[in-house]
Short mmCIF file of C-alpha atoms and ligand atoms in Angstrom, two decimals:
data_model
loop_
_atom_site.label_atom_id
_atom_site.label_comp_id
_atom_site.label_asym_id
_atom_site.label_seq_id
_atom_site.Cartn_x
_atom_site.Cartn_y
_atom_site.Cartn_z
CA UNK A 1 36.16 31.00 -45.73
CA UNK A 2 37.30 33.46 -48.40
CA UNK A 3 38.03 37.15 -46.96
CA UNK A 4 35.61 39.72 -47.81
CA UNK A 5 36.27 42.01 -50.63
CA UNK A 6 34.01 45.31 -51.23
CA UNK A 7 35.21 47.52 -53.93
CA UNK A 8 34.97 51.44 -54.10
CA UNK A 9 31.14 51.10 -53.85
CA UNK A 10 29.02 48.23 -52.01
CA UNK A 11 26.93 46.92 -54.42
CA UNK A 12 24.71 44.42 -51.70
CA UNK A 13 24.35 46.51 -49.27
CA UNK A 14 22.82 45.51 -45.68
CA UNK A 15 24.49 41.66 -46.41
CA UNK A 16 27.31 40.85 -45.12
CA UNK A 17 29.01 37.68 -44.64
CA UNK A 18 26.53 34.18 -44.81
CA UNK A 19 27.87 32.10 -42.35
CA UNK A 20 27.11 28.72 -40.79
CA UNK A 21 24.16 28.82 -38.16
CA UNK A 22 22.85 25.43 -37.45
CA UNK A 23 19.94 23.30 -38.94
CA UNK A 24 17.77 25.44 -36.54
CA UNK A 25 18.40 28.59 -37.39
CA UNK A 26 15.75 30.77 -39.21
CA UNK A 27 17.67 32.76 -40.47
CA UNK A 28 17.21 32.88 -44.66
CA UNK A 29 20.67 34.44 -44.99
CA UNK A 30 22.48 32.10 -42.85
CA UNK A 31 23.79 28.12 -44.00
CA UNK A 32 21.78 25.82 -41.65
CA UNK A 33 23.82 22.73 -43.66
CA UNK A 34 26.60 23.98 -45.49
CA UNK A 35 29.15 23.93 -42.35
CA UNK A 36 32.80 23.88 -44.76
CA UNK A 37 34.82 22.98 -41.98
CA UNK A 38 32.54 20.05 -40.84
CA UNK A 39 34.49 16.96 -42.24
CA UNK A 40 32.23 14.30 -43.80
CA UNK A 41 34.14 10.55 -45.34
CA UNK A 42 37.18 12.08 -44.29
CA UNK A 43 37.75 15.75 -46.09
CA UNK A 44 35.59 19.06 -45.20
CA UNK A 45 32.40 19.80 -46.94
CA UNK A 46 34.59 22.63 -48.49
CA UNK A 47 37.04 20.15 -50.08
CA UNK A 48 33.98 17.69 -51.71
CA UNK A 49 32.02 20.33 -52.89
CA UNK A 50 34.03 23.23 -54.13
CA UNK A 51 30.96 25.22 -54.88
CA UNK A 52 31.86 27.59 -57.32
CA UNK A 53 29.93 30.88 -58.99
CA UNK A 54 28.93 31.07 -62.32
CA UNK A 55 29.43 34.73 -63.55
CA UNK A 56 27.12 34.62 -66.51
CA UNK A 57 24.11 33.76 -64.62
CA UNK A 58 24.94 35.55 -61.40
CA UNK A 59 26.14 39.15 -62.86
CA UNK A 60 25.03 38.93 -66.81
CA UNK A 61 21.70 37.31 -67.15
CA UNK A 62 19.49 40.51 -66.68
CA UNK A 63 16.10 38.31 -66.92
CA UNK A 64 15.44 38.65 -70.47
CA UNK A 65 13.66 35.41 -71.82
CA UNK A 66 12.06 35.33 -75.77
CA UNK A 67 9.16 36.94 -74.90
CA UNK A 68 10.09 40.25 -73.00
CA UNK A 69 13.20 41.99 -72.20
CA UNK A 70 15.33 42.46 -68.88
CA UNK A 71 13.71 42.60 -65.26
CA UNK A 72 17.05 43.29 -63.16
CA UNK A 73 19.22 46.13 -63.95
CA UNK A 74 22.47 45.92 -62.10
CA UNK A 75 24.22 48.92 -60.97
CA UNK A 76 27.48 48.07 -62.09
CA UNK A 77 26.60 48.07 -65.77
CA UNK A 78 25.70 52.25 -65.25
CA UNK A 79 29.12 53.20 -67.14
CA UNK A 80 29.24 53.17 -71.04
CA UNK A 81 33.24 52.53 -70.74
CA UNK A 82 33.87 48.75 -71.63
CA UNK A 83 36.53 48.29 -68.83
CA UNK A 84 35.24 50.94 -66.47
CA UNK A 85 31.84 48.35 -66.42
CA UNK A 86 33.50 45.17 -66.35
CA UNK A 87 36.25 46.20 -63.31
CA UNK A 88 32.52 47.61 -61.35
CA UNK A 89 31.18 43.66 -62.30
CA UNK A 90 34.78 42.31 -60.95
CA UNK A 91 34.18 44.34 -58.16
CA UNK A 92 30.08 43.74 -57.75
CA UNK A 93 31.17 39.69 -58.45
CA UNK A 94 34.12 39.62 -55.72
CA UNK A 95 31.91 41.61 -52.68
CA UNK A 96 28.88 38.47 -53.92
CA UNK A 97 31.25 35.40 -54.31
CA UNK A 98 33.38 36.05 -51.00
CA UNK A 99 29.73 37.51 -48.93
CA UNK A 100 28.82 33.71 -49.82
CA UNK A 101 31.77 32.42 -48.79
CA UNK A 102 32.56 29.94 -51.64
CA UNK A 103 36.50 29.11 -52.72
CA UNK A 104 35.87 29.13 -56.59
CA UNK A 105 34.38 31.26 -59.70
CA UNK A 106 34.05 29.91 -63.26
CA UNK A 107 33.37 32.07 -66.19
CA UNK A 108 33.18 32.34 -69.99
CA UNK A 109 35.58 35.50 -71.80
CA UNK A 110 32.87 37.46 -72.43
CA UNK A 111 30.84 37.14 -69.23
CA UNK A 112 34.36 39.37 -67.38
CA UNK A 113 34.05 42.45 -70.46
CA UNK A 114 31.81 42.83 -73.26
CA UNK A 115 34.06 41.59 -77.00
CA UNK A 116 33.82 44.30 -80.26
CA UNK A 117 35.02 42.50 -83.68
CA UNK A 118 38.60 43.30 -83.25
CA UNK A 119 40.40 39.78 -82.39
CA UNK A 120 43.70 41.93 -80.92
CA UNK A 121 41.12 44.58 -79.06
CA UNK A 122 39.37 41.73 -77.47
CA UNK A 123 42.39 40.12 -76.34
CA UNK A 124 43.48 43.44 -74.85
CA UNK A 125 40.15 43.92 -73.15
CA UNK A 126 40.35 40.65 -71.73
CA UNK A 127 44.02 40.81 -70.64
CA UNK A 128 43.39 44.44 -68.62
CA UNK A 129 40.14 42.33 -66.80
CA UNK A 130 42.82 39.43 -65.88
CA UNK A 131 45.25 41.77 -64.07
CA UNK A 132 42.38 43.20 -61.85
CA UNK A 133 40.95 40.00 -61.75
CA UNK A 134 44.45 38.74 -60.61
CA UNK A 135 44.66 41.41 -57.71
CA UNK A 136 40.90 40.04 -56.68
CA UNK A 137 41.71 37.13 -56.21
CA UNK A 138 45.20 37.37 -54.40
CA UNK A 139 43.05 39.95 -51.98
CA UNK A 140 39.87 37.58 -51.25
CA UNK A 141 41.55 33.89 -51.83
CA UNK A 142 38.90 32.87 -54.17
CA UNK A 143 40.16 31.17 -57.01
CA UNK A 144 39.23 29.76 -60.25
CA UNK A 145 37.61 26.67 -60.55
CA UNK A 146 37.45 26.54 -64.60
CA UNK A 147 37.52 29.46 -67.86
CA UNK A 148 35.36 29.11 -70.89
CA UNK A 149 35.55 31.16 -74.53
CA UNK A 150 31.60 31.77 -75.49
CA UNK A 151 31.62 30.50 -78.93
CA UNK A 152 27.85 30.44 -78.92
CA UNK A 153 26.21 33.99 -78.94
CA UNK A 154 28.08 35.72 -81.83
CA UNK A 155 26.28 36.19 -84.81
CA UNK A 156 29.12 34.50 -86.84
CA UNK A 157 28.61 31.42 -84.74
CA UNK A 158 24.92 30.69 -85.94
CA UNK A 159 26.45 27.46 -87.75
CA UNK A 160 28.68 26.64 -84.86
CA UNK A 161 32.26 26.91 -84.19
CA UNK A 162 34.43 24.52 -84.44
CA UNK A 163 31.86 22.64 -86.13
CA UNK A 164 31.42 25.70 -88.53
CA UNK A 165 31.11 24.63 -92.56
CA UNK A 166 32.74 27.91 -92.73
CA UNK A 167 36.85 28.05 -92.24
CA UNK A 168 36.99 31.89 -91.47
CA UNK A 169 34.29 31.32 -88.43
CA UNK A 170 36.16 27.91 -87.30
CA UNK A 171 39.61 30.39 -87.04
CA UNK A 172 37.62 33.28 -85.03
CA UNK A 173 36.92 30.19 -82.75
CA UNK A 174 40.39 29.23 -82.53
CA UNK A 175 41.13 32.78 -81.70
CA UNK A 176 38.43 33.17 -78.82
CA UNK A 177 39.33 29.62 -77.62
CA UNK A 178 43.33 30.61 -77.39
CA UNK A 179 42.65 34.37 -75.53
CA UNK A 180 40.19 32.64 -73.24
CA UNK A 181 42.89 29.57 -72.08
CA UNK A 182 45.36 32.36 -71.68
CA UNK A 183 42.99 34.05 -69.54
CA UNK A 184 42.41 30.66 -67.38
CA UNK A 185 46.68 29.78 -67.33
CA UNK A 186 47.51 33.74 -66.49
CA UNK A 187 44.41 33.50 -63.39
CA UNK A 188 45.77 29.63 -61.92
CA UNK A 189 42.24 28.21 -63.29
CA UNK A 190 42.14 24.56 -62.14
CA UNK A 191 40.88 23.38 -65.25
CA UNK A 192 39.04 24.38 -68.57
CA UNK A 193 35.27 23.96 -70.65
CA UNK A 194 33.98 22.90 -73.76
CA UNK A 195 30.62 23.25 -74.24
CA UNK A 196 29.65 22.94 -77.77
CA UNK A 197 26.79 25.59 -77.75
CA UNK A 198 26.06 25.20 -81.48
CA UNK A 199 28.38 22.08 -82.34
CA UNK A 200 25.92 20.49 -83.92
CA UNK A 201 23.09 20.37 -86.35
CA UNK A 202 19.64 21.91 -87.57
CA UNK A 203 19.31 19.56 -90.53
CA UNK A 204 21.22 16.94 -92.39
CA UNK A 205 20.09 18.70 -95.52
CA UNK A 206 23.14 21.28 -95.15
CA UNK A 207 25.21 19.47 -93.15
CA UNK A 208 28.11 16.28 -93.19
CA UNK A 209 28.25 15.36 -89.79
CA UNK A 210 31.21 13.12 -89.71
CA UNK A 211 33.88 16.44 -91.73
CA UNK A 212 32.35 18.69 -88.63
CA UNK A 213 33.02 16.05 -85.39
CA UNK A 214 36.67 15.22 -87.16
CA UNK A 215 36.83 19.44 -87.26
CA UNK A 216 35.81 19.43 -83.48
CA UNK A 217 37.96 16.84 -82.34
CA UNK A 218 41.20 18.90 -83.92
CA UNK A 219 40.15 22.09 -82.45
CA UNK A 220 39.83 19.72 -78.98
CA UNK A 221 43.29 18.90 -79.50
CA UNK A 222 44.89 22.05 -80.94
CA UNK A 223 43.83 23.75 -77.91
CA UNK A 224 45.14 20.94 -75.66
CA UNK A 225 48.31 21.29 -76.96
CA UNK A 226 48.63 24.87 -76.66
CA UNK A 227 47.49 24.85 -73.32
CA UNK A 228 50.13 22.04 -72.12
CA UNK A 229 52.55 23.94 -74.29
CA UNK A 230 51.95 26.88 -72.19
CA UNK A 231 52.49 25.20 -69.13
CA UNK A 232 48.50 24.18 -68.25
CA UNK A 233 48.40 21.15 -66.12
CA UNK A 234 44.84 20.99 -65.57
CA UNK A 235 41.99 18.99 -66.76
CA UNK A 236 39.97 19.57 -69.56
CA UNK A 237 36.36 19.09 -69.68
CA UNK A 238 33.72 18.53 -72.35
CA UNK A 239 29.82 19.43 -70.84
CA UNK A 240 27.42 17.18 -72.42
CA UNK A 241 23.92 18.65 -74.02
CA UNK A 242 21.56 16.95 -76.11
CA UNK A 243 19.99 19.80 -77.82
CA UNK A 244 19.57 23.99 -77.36
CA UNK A 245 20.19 26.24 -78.70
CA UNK A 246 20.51 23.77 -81.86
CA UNK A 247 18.48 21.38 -82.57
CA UNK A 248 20.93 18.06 -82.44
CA UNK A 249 24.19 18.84 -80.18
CA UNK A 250 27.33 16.36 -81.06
CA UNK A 251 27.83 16.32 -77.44
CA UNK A 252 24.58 14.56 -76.67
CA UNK A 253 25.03 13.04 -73.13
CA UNK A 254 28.19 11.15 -71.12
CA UNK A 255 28.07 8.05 -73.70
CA UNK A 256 27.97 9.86 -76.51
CA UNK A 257 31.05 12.39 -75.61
CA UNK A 258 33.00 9.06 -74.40
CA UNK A 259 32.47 7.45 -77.33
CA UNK A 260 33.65 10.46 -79.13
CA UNK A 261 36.74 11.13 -76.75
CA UNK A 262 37.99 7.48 -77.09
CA UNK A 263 37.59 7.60 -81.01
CA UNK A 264 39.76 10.74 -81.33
CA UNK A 265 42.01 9.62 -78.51
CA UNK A 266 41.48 12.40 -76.21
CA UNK A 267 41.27 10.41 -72.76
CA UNK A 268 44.43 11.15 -71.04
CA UNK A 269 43.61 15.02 -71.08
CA UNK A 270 39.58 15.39 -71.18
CA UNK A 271 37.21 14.15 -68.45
CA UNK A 272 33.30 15.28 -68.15
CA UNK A 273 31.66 18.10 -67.00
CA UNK A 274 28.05 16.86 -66.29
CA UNK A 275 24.88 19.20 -65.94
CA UNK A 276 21.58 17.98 -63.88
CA UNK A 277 19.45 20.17 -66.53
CA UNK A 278 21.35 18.44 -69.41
CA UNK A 279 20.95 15.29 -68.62
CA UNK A 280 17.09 15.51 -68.31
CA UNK A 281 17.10 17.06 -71.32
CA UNK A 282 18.79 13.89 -72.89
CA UNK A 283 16.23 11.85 -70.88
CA UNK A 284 18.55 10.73 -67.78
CA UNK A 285 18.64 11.23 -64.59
CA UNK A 286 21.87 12.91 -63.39
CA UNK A 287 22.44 10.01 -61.81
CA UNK A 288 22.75 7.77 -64.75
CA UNK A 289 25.07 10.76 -66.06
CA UNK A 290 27.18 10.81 -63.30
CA UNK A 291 27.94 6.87 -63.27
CA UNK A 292 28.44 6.43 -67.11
CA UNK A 293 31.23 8.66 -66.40
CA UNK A 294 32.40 7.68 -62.99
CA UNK A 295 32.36 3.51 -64.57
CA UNK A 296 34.97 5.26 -67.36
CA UNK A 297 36.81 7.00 -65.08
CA UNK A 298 36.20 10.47 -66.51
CA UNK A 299 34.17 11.61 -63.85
CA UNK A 300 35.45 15.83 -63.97
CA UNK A 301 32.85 18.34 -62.71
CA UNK A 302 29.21 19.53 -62.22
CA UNK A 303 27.54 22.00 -63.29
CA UNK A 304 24.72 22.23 -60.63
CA UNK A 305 21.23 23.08 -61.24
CA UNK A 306 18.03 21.72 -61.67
CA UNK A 307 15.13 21.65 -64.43
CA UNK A 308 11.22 21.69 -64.45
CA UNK A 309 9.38 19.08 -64.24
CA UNK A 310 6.35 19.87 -66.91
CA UNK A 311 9.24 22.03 -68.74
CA UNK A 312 11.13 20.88 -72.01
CA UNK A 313 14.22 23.33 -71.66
CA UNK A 314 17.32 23.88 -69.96
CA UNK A 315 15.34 26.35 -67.50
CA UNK A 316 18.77 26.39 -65.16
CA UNK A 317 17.01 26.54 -61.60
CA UNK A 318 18.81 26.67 -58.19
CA UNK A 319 18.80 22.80 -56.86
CA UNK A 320 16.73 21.77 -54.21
CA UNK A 321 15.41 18.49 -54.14
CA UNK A 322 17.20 16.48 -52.01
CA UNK A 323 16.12 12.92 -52.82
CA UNK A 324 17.50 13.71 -56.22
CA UNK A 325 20.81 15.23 -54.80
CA UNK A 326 20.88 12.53 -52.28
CA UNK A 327 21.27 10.16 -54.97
CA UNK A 328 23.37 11.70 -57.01
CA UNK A 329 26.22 12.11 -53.98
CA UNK A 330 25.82 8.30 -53.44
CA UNK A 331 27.15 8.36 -56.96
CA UNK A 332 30.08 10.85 -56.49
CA UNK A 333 31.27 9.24 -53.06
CA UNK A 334 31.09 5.78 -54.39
CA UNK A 335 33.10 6.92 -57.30
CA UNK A 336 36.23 9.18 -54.74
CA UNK A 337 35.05 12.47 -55.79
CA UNK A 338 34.90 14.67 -58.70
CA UNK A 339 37.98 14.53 -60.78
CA UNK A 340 39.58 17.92 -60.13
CA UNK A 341 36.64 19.94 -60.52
CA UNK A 342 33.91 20.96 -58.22
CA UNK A 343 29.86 21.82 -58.29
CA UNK A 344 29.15 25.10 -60.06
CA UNK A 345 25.78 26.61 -59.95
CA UNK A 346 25.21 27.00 -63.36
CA UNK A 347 21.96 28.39 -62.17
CA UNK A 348 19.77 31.21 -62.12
CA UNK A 349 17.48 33.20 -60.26
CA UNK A 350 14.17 33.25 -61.85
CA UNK A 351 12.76 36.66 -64.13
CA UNK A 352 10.80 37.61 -61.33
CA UNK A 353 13.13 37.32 -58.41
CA UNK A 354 14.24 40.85 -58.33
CA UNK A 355 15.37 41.25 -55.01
CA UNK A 356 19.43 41.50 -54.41
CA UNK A 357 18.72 39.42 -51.59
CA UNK A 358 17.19 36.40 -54.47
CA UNK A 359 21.32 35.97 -55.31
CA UNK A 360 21.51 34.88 -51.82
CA UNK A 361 19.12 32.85 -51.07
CA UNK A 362 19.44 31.07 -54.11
CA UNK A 363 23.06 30.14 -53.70
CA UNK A 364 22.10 29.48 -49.92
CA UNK A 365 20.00 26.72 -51.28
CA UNK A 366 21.72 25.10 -53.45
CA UNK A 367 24.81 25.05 -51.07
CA UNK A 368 22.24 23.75 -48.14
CA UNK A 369 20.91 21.08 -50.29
CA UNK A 370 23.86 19.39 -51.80
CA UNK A 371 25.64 19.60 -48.16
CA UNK A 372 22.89 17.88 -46.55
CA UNK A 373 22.95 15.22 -49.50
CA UNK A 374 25.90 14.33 -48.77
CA UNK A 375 25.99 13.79 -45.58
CA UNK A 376 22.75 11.66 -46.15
CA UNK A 377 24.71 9.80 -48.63
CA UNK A 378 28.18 9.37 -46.58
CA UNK A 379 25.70 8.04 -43.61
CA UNK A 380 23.57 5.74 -45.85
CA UNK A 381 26.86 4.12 -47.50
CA UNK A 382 28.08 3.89 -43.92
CA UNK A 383 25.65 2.78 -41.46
CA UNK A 384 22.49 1.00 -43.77
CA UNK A 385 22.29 -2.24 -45.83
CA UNK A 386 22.97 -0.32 -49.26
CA UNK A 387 25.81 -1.49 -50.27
CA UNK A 388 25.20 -4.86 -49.15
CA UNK A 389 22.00 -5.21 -50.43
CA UNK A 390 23.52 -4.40 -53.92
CA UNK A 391 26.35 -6.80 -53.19
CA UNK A 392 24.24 -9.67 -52.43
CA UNK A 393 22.31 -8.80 -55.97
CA UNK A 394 25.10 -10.10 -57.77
CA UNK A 395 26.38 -12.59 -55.55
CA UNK A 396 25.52 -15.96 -57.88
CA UNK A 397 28.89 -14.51 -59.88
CA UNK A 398 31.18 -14.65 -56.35
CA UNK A 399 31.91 -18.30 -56.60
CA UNK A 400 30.81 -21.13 -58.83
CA UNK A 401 29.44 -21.46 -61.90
CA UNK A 402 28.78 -17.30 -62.16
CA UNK A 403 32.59 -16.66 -61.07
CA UNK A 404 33.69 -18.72 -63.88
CA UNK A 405 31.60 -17.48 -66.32
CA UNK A 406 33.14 -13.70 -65.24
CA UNK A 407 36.42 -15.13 -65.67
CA UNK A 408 35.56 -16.10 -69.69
CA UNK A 409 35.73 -19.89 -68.68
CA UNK A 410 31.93 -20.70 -69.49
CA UNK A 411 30.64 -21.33 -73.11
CA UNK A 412 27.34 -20.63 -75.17
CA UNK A 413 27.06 -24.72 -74.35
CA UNK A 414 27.92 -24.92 -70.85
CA UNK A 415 25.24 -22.02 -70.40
CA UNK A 416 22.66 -24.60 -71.92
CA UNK A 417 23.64 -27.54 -69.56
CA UNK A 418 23.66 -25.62 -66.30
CA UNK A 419 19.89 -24.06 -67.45
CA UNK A 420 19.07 -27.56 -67.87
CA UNK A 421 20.83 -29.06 -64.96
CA UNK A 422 19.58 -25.94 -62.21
CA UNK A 423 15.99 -25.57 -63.54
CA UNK A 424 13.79 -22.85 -63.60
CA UNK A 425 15.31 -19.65 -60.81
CA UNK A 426 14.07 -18.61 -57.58
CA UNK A 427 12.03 -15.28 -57.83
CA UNK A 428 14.18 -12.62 -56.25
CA UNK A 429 12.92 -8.89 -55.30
CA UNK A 430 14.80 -6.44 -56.82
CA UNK A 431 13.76 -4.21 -53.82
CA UNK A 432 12.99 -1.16 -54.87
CA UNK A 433 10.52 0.44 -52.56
CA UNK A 434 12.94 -0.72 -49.73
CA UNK A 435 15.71 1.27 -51.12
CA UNK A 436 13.69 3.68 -51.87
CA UNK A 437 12.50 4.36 -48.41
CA UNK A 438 16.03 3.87 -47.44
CA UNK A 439 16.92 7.34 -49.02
CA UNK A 440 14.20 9.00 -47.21
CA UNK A 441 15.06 7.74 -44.04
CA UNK A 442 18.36 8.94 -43.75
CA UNK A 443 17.69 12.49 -45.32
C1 XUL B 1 24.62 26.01 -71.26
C2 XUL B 1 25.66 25.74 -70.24
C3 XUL B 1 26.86 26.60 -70.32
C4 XUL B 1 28.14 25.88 -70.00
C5 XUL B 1 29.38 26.71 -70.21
O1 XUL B 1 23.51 25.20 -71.17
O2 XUL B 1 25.49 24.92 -69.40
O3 XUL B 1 26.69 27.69 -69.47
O4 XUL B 1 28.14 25.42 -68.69
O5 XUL B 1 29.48 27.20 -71.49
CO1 CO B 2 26.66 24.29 -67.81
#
């Protein structure tokens, strides 16, 4: 558990520490699943999950959507000083991440203090937040699980960034992009973002695709290299979206950004990032997310969340469904893990939850339901006929005939002769509803 930090003012007052109570507990500020020191397939829950904080949604998003303006009005953006307001956010973020008890944070530049116009002012401003972010974490032990630049909500980005058709916008990228790694190397981040908010497209009218994704790729490994140069031996990680904000994202789900990572040879330094909301967007499951990238071995980090079923945007809820979770962790244990990151709650409380205690509960939940996932999962790949039952799907290519067809030793020809020769094949149940009912039964 991370100590608990309060700054020169409280800012959640009459909440202190979450802690560990039991699945029968009823207490709503308590974990009845999310035990870290419990140790599941051999490491803690702490270790497997590394639940991090996202500090855009958590201590920026004020509620605003496109149709009215902000619902929650934090106290610690009362001062009209840029650093005076983002040290109280440091502060009002360090008494919420270490109340909830999780090890990590993750962040984008501007999300720690608000950016003017002035590259070498904005660079200052986010230098001053690093040193006091520095001393918060040294005092609390919560550390940083991965840095972002937003290259998204600028005006000057409304064509993209790195994908920009304009060279002077592309540079104020690079610039953002270089502050914001220095930012993650100065604070020990474990690793580092891309998500191409508005790499991509609105219409081929204006736009050659192929000049932007070779522009994209160089940025990917310009930063790369100054990163290593500076000493950064973390992973990078590109975060797959389909669409939104524009209309047709380059990074459109885990095949895509493989495909694009092995074309521009950026393997050996970039894994994935994968978001539950995203890929529904895209028309997966997370699931089918998470093991396109665990098959390549680029497995990285989640981004945990959830969308609406009957909505067609990334709404960015809290998860909670645990037969959706439950299948997801089958994923991540079968695969050994993330690859160096963790599961971020890139989540957010909803307009109308305007409680402090909402923060809570929402980060309660999510923590609740992926820990009791997982240990659903660890005891379903342990103790039930899962794995066999998959197995014994593909057993015909074990020995024989199927073995040596695996092994390249079969022709188009010798195909022909064994149909011939075998006859028409036994009906086998692909067995859904069992494994279905499987899930449930170990939730
Ligand atoms: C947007 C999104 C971002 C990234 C970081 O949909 O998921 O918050 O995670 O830029
Ligand atoms: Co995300």
């Amino acid at each position: 558990m991370s100590k608990l930090i309060i700054g020169e003012k409280e800012y959640f007052k009459g909440i202190g520490q979450i802690n560990y109570e039991g699945s029968e507990s009823d207490n709503p500020l308590a974990y009845r699943w999310y035990d870290e020191n419990r140790v599941v397939a051999g490491k803690t829950l702490k270790d497997h999950l590394r639940f991090a904080v996202a500090y855009w949604h958590s201590f920026n998003a004020n509620g605003s959507d496109p149709f009215g303006g902000p619902t929650l009005f934090f106290p610690w953006n009362e001062s009209t000083d840029v650093i005076t307001r983002a040290r109280a956010k440091a502060d009002a973020a360090f008494e919420f991440i270490s109340k909830i008890g999780f090890p990590f944070y993750c962040f984008h530049d501007i999300d720690l203090v608000d950016y003017g116009d002035q590259v070498a002012e904005n660079e200052k401003r986010l230098a001053t937040l690093v040193d006091y972010l520095k001393e918060k974490q040294q005092a609390s032990g919560i550390k940083l699980l991965w840095g972002t630049a937003n290259v998204f909500s600028h005006p000057r980005y409304m064509n993209g960034a790195a994908t920009n058709p304009d060279f002077q916008v592309l540079a104020h990228a690079g610039a953002q992009i270089k502050a914001a790694l220095d930012a993650t190397i100065a604070l020990g981040g474990e690793n580092y973002v891309f998500w191409g908010g508005r790499e991509g497209y609105s219409t081929l009218l204006n736009t050659l695709m192929k000049r932007e994704q070779e522009h994209l790729a160089k940025m990917l490994h310009l930063a790369k290299d100054y990163a290593r140069s500076q000493g950064f031996n973390g992973t990078f990680f590109i975060e797959p979206k389909p669409c939104e904000p524009t209309k047709h994202q380059y990074d459109y789900d885990a095949a895509t950004v493989l495909g694009f990572m092995r074309h521009y040879d950026l393997l050996d330094d970039f894994k994935l990032n994968l978001e539950v909301n995203h890929a529904t967007l895209a028309g997966h499951t997370f699931q089918h997310e998470l093991q396109v990238a665990a098959d390549a071995g680029v497995l990285g980090s989640i981004d945990a969340n959830r969308g609406d079923y009957q909505n067609g945007w990334d709404t960015d809820q809290f998860p909670n469904n645990l037969n959706d979770v439950t299948e997801a962790m089958l994923i991540i244990l079968e695969a050994g893990g993330l690859g160096g990151g963790g599961t971020n709650f890139d989540a957010k409380i909803r307009r109308n939850s305007t409680d402090q205690a909402d923060l809570f509960y929402a980060h309660i939940g999510g923590a609740d339901t992926f820990a009791r996932a997982l240990i659903a999962a660890d005891n379903i790949l342990q103790s039930s006929d899962y794995k066999k039952i998959r197995a014994n799907r593909y057993a015909s290519y074990d020995q024989g005939k199927g073995k040596e067809f695996e092994e390249g030793k079969l022709t188009l020809t010798d195909l022909r002769n064994i149909a011939e020769a075998s006859g028409e094949p036994a009906t086998i149940s692909g067995k859904q509803e069992y494994l279905e009912n499987l899930i449930n039964r170990y939730i």
